[in-house]
Amino acid sequence: MPARNKQWLLASRPRRAAVESDFELVETDPPAPRDGQVLVKVRFLSLDPYMRGRMDDARSYAPSQELGQVMVGGTAGEVVESRHPAFQAGDAVVGMGGWQELFLSDGQGLRKVDAATLPLSAHLGPAGMPGVTAWYGLDRVGQPRAGETALVTAAAGAVGSVAGQLARLRGCRAVGVAGGPAKCAHVVGDLGFDACVDYRAPDFREALKAACPSGVDFVFENVGGPVLDAALARMNPFGRVALCGLVAGYQGGEIPIRGVRLLLVNRVRLQGFIVSDHLDLWPQAIRELAGLLASGKLRYRETVADGIESAPRAFVGMLRGENLGKQLVRVS
Amino acid sequence: MPARNKQWLLASRPRRAAVESDFELVETDPPAPRDGQVLVKVRFLSLDPYMRGRMDDARSYAPSQELGQVMVGGTAGEVVESRHPAFQAGDAVVGMGGWQELFLSDGQGLRKVDAATLPLSAHLGPAGMPGVTAWYGLDRVGQPRAGETALVTAAAGAVGSVAGQLARLRGCRAVGVAGGPAKCAHVVGDLGFDACVDYRAPDFREALKAACPSGVDFVFENVGGPVLDAALARMNPFGRVALCGLVAGYQGGEIPIRGVRLLLVNRVRLQGFIVSDHLDLWPQAIRELAGLLASGKLRYRETVADGIESAPRAFVGMLRGENLGKQLVRVS
């Protein structure tokens, strides 16, 4: 157990793009659990696009991250000391531990996981929040049918990579959108999508059209802006959009939908969703995802930064799309 | 029966705004019905915003109006000669007769209506396509519940006027958006909405906020552009948007949705719809609407232009929002 607890605090709210200096590293004494509490040592910190929204002081579905407090974040770790009847030292647990090495929990939101069958980090990725997000968007929002074309943006990311594979397992043609040829090659070659289109390429719209010869029936949208408009331009009648993220706008850019007329003409259903609204479905989703992982039907990639010190740099890089798959920080 | 049949043809496609000279008046000999046909004398021609879309040569849910052909349009009229077993002279009928005084039908899409209980013109308004459109958007898309706030744009129009009243009958707070104080006074005073906000007023956004003290749960959207963005800014979590029309964009203007982030943050469901997809529900909807009209629970207003010659001028005026309620042309 570390002698001191390194923590990243939110030091300032970004004007537009988040920068490393928005965070401040401090060291405190390790906390001691009282009755009903557990002390958790963080092994992996999950870095996710939603965190950028929490840095702003804007109305959202969750309260803003307070300045001067430890940054919010999902973690996988190990109970090192327990004074809570449901946990004991050595338990592998997932929870919202934040950007730090050690944290106390009263057990609320702390979930024991099986770190024998699946690697611990998978519980922050395909068998965790990003996986459930993909599952919900497919199974409860878009419900694409066999033979339909499912377009997944940010397809090389933690959520998109699962969404496209789930679509394929439903019998859909899965087409990804990702940034750059290396990511596109990964999405097709490693993840098994039918095609992947590079949104940075000058012929993006033509390539998208060619990759979706029967149009698009379902969009799993993580990006927004021109990527979403390009998708809407290929949309078939009665298409669905599961609006999961808008990473194109997280750094302050404008991301209007220009093809509004297409939403009407094609009778599109666009549904914004937040996976934390649906905690009742997480056990079912995780059971299904863990099964697919165990049987090798669901593949995933991780980008792991080393040491809690690296968290801000890795976070800013993830917002720029530098990661492949789930962005993690190995804390211990 | 007129000795000649006056007809309006589409003469040119608008560059941006439709103008009267896009239409050309011709006179032809009255057609004679063959076996299996009826000849209908048009009493009322319905003018509707969707017609503007048909004038363009763009991909849409319906084929474009062909140049040099009689403009498409809903009509209410009277059978003057029948060689069809299901109709006889004197029957009141509603159908897609187009912008002309007389037309032949093989009975497809021609519907006998009861012109004794309701005025004939009501079958083109609250008991016809606009009424069913409002009914579908409320009952099948938005499903607002008692106590919720329903915002209806183009509230003084044929569809909006019914949508807001149906929302009130469901126990919602019904708030309209309309252009100018006279329309707003009509929407509240005559139609019984709880409030109505003038989108042309400089304090539109503040007035909208004041009219929706509990936010907005459902938007029945006929307009688009800044009006839709203002509505999204007031939207409560889990709000719904029934996207029925986009009249702000029908004359060629850009109508982006800027508040895309609000769709995500508030988990909004936005659903485009076209009432002609749901012909199976029309009988139920019309029965309910006719009942409400007969009992005085549903009120409506018409703006009637006189003579088939007036159709282009009335149509252009409607697109500018000059009508109150259903825009009709009294043809005979």
Tab-separated table of N, CA and C in Angstrom, chain B residues 32 80 266 292:
chain	number	residue	atom	x	y	z
B	32	ALA	N	-64.687	13.032	-68.980
B	32	ALA	CA	-65.883	12.177	-68.904
B	32	ALA	C	-65.506	10.854	-68.247
B	80	VAL	N	-70.406	14.238	-59.239
B	80	VAL	CA	-71.427	14.731	-60.167
B	80	VAL	C	-71.858	13.641	-61.150
B	266	ASN	N	-30.428	15.727	-22.036
B	266	ASN	CA	-31.782	15.513	-21.528
B	266	ASN	C	-32.414	14.220	-22.038
B	292	LEU	N	-65.100	14.897	-30.963
B	292	LEU	CA	-64.715	16.101	-30.220
B	292	LEU	C	-65.269	17.357	-30.886
